[in-house]
Coordinates of C-alpha atoms in Angstrom, one line a residue:
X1 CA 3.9 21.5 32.4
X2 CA -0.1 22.0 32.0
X3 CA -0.3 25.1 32.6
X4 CA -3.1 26.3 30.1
X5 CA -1.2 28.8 27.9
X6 CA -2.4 32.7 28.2
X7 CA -4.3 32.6 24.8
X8 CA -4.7 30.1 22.2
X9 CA -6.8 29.2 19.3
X10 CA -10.8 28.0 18.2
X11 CA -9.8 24.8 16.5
X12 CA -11.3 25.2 12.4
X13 CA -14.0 22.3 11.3
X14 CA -11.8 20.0 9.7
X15 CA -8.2 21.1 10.8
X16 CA -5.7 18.4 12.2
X17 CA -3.5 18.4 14.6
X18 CA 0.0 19.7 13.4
X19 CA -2.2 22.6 11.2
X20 CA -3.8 23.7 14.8
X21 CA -0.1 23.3 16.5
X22 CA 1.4 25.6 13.4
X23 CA -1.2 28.3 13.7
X24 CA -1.4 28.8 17.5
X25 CA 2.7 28.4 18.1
X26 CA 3.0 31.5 15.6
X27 CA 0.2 33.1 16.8
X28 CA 1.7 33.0 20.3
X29 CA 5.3 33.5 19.0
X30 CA 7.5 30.6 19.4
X31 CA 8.7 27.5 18.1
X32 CA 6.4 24.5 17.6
X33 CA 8.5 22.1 19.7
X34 CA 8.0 23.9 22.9
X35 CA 4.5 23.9 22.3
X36 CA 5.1 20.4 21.3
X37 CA 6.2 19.3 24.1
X38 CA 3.9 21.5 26.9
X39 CA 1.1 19.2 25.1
X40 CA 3.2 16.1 26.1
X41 CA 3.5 15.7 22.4
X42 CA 7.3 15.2 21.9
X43 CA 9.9 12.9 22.5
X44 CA 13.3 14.5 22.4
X45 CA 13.4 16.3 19.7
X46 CA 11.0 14.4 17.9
X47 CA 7.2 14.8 17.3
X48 CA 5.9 11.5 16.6
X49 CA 3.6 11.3 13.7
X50 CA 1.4 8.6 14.9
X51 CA 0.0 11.6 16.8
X52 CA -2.5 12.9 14.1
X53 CA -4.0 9.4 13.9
X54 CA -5.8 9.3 17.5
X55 CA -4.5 10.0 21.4
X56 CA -4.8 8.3 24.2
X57 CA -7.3 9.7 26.8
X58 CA -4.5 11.3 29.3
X59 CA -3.0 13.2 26.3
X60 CA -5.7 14.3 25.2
X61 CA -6.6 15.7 28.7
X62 CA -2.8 17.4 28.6
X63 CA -3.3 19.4 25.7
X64 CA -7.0 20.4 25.8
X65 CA -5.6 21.8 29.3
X66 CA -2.6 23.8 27.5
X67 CA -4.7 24.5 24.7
X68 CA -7.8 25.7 26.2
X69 CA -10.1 23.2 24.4
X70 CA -12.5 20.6 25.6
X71 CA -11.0 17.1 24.8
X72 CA -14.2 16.2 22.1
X73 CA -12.5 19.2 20.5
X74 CA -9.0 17.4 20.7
X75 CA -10.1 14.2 19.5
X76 CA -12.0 16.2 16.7
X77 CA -8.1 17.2 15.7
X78 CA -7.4 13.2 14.7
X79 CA -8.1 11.3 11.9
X80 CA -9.6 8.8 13.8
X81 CA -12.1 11.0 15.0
X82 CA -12.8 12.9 11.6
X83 CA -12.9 9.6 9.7
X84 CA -14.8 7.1 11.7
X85 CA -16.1 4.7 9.0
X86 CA -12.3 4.1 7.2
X87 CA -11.0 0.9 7.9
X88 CA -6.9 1.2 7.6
X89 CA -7.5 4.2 10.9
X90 CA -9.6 1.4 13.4
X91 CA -7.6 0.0 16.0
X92 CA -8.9 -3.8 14.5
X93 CA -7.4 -4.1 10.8
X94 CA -7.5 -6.6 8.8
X95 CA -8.3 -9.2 11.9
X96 CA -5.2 -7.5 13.6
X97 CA -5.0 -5.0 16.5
X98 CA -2.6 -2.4 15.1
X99 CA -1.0 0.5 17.2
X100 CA -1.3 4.2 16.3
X101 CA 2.4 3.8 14.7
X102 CA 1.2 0.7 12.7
X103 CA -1.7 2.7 11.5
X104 CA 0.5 5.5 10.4
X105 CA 2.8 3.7 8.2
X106 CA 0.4 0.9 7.0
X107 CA 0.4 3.4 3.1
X108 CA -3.3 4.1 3.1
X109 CA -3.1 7.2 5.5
X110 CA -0.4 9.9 4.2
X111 CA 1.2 10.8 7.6
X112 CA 4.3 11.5 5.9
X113 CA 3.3 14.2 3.8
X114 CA -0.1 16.2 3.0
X115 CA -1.7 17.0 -0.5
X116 CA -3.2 20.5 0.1
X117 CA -5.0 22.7 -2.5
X118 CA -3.0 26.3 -2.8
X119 CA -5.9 28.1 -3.2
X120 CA -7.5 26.9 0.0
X121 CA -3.7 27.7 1.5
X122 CA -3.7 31.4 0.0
X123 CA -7.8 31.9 1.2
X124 CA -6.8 31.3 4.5
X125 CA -3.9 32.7 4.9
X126 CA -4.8 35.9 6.8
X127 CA -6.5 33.6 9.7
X128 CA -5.3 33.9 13.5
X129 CA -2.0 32.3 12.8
X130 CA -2.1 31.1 9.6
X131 CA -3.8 28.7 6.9
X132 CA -5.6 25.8 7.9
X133 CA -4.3 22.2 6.9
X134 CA -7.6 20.0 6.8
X135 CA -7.5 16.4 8.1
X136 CA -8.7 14.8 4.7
X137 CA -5.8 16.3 2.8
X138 CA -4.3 13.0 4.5
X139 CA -6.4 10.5 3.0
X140 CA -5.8 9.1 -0.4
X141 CA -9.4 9.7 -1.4
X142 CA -8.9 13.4 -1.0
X143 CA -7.2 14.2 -4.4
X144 CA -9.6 17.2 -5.1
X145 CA -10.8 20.3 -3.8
X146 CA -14.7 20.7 -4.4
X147 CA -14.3 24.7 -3.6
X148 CA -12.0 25.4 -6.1
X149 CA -12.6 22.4 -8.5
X150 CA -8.8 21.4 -9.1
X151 CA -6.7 18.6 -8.0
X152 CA -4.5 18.9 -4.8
X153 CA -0.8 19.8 -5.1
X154 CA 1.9 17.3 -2.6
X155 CA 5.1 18.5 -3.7
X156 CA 6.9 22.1 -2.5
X157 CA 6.6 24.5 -6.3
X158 CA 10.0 25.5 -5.1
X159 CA 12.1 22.5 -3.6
X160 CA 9.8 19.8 -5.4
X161 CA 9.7 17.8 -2.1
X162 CA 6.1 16.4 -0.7
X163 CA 4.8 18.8 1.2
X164 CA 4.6 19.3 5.0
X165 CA 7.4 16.7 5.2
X166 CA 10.1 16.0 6.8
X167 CA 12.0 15.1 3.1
X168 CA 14.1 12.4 2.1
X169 CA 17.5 11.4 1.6
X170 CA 19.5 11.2 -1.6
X171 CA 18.9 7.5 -2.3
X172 CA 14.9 8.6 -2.3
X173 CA 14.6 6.9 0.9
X174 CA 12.3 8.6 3.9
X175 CA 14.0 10.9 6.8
X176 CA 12.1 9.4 10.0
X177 CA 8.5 11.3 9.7
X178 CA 7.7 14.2 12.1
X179 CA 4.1 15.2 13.3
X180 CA 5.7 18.7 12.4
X181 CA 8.8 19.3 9.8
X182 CA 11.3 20.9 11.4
X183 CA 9.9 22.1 14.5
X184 CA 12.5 24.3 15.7
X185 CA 12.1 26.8 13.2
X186 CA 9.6 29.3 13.4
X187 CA 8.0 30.1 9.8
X188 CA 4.4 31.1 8.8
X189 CA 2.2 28.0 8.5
X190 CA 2.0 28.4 4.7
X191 CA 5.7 28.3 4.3
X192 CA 7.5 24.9 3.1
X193 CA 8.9 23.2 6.2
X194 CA 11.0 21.0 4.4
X195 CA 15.3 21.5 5.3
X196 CA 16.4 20.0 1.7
X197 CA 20.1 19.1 3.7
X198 CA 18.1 18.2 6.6
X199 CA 20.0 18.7 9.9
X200 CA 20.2 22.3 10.8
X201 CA 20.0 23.2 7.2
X202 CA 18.0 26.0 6.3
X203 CA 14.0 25.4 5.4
X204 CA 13.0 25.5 1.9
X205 CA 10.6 28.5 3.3
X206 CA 8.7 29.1 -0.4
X207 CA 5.1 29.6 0.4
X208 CA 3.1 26.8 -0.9
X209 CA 0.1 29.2 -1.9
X210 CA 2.5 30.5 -5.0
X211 CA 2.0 27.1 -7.4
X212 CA 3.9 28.2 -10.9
X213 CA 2.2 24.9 -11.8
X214 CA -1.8 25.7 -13.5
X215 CA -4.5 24.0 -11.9
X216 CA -5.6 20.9 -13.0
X217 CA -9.5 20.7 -13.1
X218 CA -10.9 17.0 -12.0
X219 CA -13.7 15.1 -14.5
X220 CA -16.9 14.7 -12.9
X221 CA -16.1 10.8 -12.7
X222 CA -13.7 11.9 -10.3
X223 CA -15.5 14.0 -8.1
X224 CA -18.2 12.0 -7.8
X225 CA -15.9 9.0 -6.6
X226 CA -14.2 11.1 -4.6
X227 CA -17.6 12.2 -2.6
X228 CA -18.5 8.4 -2.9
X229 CA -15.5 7.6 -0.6
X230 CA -15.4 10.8 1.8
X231 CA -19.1 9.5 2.3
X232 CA -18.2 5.7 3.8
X233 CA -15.5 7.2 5.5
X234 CA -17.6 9.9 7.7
X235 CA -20.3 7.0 8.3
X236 CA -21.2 6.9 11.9
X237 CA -20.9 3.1 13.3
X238 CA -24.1 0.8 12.2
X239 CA -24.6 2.7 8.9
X240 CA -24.5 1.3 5.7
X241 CA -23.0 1.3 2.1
X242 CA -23.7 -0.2 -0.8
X243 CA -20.5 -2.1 -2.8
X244 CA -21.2 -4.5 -5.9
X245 CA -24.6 -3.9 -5.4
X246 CA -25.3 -5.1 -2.0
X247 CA -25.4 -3.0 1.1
X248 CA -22.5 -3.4 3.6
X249 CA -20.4 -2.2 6.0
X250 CA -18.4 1.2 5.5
X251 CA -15.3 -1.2 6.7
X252 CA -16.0 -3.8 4.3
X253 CA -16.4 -1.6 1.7
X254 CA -13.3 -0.1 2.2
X255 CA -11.7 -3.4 2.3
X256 CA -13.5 -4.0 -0.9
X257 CA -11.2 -0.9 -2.2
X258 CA -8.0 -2.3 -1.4
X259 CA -8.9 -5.5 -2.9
X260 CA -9.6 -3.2 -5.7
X261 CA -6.7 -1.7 -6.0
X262 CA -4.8 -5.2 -5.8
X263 CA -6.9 -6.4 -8.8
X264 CA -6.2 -3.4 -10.9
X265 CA -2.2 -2.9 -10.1
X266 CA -1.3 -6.5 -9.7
X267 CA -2.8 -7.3 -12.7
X268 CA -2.3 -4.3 -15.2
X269 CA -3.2 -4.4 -18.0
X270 CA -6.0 -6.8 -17.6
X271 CA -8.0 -3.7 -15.8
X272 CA -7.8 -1.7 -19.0
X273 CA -9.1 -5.0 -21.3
X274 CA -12.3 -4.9 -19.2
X275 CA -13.0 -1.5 -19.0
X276 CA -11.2 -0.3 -21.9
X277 CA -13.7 2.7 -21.7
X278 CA -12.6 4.1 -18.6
X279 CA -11.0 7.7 -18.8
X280 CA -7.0 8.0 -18.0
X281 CA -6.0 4.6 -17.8
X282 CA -2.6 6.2 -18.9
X283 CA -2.2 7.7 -15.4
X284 CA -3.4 3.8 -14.2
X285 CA -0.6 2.4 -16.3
X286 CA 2.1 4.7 -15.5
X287 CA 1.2 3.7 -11.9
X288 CA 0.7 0.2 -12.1
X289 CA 3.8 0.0 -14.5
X290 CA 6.0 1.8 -11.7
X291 CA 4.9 -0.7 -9.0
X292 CA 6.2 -3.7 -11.5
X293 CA 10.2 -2.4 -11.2
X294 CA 12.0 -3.4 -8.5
X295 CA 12.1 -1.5 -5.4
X296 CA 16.1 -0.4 -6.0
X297 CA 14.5 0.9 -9.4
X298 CA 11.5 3.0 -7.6
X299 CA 13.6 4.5 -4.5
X300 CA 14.7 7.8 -7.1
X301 CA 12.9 11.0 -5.7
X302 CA 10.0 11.7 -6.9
X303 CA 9.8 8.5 -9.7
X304 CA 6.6 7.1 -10.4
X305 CA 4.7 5.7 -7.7
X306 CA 7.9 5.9 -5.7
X307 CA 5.7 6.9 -2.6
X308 CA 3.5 3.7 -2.6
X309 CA 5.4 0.9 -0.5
X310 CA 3.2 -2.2 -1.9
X311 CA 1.4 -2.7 -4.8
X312 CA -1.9 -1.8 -3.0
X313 CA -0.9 1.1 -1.7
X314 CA -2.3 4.0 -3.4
X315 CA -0.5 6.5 -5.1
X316 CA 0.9 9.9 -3.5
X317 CA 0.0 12.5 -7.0
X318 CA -3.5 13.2 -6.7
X319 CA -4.0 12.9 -10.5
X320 CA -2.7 9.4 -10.5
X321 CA -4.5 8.7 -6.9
X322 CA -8.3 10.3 -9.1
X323 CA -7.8 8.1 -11.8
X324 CA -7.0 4.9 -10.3
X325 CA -9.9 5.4 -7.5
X326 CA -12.3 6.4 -10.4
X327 CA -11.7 3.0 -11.3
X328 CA -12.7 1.5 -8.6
X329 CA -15.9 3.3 -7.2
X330 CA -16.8 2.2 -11.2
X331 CA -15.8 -1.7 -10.7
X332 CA -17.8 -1.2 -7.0
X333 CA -20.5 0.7 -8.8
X334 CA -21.0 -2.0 -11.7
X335 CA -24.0 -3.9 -11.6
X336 CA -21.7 -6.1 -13.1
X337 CA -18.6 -5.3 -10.9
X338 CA -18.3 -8.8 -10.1
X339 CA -17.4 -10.5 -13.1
X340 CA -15.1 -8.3 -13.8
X341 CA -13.4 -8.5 -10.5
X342 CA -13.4 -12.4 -11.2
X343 CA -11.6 -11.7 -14.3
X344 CA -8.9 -9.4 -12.8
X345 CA -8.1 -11.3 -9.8
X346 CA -8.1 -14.4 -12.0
X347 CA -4.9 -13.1 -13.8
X348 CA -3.5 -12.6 -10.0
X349 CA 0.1 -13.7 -10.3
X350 CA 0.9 -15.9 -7.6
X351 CA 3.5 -14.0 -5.5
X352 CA 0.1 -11.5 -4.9
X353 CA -2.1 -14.2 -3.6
X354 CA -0.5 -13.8 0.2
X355 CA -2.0 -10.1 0.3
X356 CA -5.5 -11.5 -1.3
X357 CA -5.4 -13.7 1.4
X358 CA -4.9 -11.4 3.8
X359 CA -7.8 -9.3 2.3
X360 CA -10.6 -11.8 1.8
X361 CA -11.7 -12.4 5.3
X362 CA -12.9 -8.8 5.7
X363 CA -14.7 -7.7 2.3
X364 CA -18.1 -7.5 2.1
X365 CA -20.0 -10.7 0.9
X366 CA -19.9 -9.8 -2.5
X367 CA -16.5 -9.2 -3.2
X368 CA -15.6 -12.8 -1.4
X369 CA -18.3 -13.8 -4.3
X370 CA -16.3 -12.4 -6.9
X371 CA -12.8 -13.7 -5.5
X372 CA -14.8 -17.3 -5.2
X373 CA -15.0 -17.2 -8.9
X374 CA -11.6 -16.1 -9.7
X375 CA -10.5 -19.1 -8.0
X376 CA -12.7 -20.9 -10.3
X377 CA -11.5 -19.1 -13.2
X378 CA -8.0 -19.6 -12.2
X379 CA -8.5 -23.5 -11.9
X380 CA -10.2 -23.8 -15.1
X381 CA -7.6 -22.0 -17.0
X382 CA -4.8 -24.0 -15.3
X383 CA -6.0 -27.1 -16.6
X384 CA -5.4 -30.5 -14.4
X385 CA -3.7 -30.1 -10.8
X386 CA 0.1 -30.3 -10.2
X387 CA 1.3 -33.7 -10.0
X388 CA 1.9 -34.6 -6.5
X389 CA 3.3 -37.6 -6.0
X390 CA 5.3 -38.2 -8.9
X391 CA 4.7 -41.3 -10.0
X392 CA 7.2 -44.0 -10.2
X393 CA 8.4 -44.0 -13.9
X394 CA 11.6 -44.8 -14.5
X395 CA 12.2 -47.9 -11.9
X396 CA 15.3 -50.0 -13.0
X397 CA 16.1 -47.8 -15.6
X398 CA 17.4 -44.8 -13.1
X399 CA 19.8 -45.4 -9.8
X400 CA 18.8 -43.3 -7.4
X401 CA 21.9 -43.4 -6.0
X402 CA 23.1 -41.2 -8.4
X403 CA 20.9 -38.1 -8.0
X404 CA 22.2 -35.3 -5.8
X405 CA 20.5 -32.8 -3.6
X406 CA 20.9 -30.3 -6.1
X407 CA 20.8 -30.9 -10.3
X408 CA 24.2 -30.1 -11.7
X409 CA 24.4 -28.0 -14.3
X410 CA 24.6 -30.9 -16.9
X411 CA 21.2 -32.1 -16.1
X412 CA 19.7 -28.9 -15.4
X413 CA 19.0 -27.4 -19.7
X414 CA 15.4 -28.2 -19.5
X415 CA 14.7 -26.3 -16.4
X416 CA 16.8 -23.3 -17.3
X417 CA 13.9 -23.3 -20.1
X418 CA 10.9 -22.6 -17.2
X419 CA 10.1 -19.3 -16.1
X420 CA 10.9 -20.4 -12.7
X421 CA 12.8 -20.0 -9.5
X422 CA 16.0 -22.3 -10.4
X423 CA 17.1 -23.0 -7.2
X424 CA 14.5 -24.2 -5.9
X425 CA 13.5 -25.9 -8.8
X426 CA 16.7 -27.9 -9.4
X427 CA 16.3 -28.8 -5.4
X428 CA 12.5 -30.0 -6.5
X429 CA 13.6 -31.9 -9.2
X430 CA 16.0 -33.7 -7.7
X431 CA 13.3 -35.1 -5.2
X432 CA 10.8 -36.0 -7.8
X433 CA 13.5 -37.7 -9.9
X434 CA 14.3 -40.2 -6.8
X435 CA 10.5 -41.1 -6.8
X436 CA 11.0 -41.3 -10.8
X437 CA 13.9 -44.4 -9.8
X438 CA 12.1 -45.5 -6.9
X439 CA 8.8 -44.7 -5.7
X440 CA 7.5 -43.6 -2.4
X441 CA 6.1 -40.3 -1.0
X442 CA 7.9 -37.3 -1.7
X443 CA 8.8 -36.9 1.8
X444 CA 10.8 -40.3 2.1
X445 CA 12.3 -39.2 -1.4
X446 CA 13.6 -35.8 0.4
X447 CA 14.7 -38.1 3.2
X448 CA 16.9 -40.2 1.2
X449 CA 18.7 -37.4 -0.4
X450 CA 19.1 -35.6 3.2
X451 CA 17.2 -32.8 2.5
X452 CA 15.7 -31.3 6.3
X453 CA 12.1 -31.2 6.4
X454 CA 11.7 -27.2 6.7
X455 CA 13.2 -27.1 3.8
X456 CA 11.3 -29.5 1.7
X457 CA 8.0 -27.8 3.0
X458 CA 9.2 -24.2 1.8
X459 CA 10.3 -25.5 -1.8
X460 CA 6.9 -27.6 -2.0
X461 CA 5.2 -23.9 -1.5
X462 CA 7.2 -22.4 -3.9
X463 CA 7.2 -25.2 -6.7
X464 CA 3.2 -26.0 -6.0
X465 CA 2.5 -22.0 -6.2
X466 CA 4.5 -22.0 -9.7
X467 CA 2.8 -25.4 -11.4
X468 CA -0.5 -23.5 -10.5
X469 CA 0.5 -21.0 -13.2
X470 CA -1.1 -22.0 -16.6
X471 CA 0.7 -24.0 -18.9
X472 CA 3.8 -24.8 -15.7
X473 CA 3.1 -28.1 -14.6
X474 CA 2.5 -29.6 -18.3
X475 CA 6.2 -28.1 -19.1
X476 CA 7.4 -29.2 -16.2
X477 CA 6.8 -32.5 -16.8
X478 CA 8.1 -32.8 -19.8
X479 CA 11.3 -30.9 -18.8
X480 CA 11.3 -33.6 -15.6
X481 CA 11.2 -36.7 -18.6
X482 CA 13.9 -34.9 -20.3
X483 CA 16.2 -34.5 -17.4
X484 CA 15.3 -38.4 -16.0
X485 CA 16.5 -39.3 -19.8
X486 CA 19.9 -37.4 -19.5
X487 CA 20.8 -39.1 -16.1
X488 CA 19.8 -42.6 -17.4
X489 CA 22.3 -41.7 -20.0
X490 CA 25.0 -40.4 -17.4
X491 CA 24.6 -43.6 -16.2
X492 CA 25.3 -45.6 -19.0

């Protein structure tokens, strides 16, 4: 149905989509899923929140017919349009074409929640239909309102649950998000949307303008990083900004924050060694600290960083979210930014290096600079590579034909020593031992104990990314002689 309703609404500079939505279905009186779905916005029941990161042309066309608006003004209503120069919203990421639904759930845009400021909530209020709910509220840059010089709120004052969402369950695990909470009800715009039963539980309903909570003012360190970001992600294509000292791209740069971030969380506390200056690193640590427990220890509502799903994922509490990104618009600001990024990522444990990976291709020249001397670091401090082969030292003294696949456990007490994965290691161990009694390639040792060749190259991954560690392959060796000397002895 496009029939363009009887009235409807000027969208407000800034607003997104589900704000508009809220304000002009209770300005025209009715629930927010049949406005939904006359914009061609729904599916079922369900509002898809992939929606407030961009439309395709023919919805857009649907709903600046129903809406009365031009479709400039529609796109104008999507992060993608309000945020041109942020990398994790372009349709190429990371060297990747990601869908809209990709984009949404990739941890850098909030589309399950919004921060908001309550002051802006309660100062706007008494507009045609309600408050406004800007667009930036949705990045993790935003964690401060300039007008009213305070950090944004995210969680409910009354039902503590992240605001404008659709909640989770018990277990601290996401309901499926919706562009609008509970769109069948019709409440006020400022009122909490979120059905703490979920279901056809009643809404929470508290107004979010009525914080019990005092503001908490930002430093000027924050502000000014926060204004450093918004400004790289408004950039219009072809401009350029400056990170570790060189000019770049706004997408590079941005790029340059996640690898940022990486450094900083993967390697706590090495951050707070090399800028031991830096103001809250105890919201950093209680952050990075979170992101080091498991993931069944971090799925509690509302723990610690329970929102971010990797350890590069910023945090949802905007005080935690200002501190950390304070820290990073100083490393990117440092005319010295890239030693000490060499120095952090340096310290990368090895189970991070996949996502560094993943990263390095799209920084900006100077942070591939800096992450070219972390490697460099990182070899130096390892010492001399992992042995590979292993050479041929106990020939005559060790019969291969007694080494299994897998170490028993009475051969094993050296490796239960290593801070290692056992498994695997015993499995490793068992091949190098064969070359120990016999010689030959490691393949043709595998071979001879019947190990399959996908296997051998997963545990040579494993083992190789371990001995890289410092100080790994020296004790493994010596746990290796130690083990070769307990089977000669088996033996005899």
């Amino acid at each position: 149905m496009n029939t363009p309703l009887p009235r409807s609404l000027e969208p407000a500079p800034g607003e997104l989509l589900p704000g508009y939505l809220l304000r002009l279905a209770h300005r025209i009186g009715i629930p927010p899923r049949d406005l939904a779905h006359r914009c061609g916005l729904a599916t079922g029941n369900t509002l898809p929140a992939h929606h407030l990161v961009r439309l395709d042309a023919g919805l857009a066309q649907q709903i600046a017919t129903v809406c009365r608006l031009d479709k400039a003004e529609v796109h104008g209503l999507t992060l993608a349009g309000q945020a041109p120069g942020y990398a994790p919203l372009h349709s190429v990421y990371l060297g990747r074409h990601q869908s809209n639904i990709n984009m949404a759930n990739d941890g850098w845009v909030f589309t399950a929640f919004s921060r908001y400021c309550p002051d802006c909530v309660a100062d706007t209020a008494d507009l045609p239909g309600g408050p406004l709910w800007p667009g930036s509220w949705r990045l993790p840059h935003t964690f401060t309102c300039p007008r009213h010089h305070r950090h944004l709120a995210w969680l409910c004052p009354a039902c503590q649950a992240p605001a404008f969402s659709n909640g989770y369950k018990a277990d601290g695990r996401w309901r499926p998000s919706q562009l609008i909470p509970a769109p069948r009800i019709r409440l006020h715009p400022a009122q909490c949307r979120h059905r703490p039963g979920g279901g056809w539980d009643a809404a929470c309903s508290a107004h979010l303008a009525r914080s019990p909570v005092p503001a908490t003012q930002p430093t000027k360190a924050m502000a000014q990083a926060q204004q450093r970001l918004a400004t790289a992600a408004t950039a219009a294509p072809g401009q350029e900004v400056e990170s570790l000292g060189r000019p770049t791209s706004p997408a590079h740069f941005f790029n340059d924050v996640r690898a940022t971030v990486l450094a900083i969380c993967a390697t706590w506390p090495a951050a707070a060694e090399v800028f031991p200056g830096s103001e809250h690193l105890d919201l950093i640590a209680t952050h990075a600290e979170a992101l080091h427990h498991t993931p069944a220890e971090r799925l509690g509502p509302q723990g610690s960083g329970w929102l971010a799903r990797s350890i590069d994922h910023p945090p949802a509490d905007s005080q935690h979210g200002a501190a950390l990104m304070s820290l990073v618009v100083q490393v990117l600001d440092d005319t010295d930014g890239k030693t000490a990024l060499a120095r952090m990522l340096s310290r990368l444990p090895s189970r991070r290096a996949d996502r560094l990976r993943t990263l390095t291709p799209h920084c900006s020249p100077a942070m591939n600079a800096a992450i070219g001397e972390s490697l460099r670091l990182r070899r130096e401090a390892a010492g001399p590579p992992a042995l590979f082969p292993q050479p041929a030292t106990h020939q005559g003294r060790l019969d291969p034909r007694t080494i299994p696949a897998l170490l028993p456990d009475a051969w094993a007490g050296p490796l239960d020593e290593l801070d290692a994965p056992t498994r695997l290691l015993r499995r490793d161990a068992a091949i190098r031992l064969v070359q120990m009694a016999r010689g030959g390639s490691r393949t043709g040792a595998a071979r001879y104990l019947g190990i399959p060749p996908g296997t051998l190259d997963s545990t040579t991954l494993r083992i190789r990314t371990w001995q890289k560690e410092p100080g790994n392959a020296d004790a493994y060796q010596d746990a290796l002689r130690r083990i070769a000397d307990i089977a000669v002895r088996a033996k005899t």
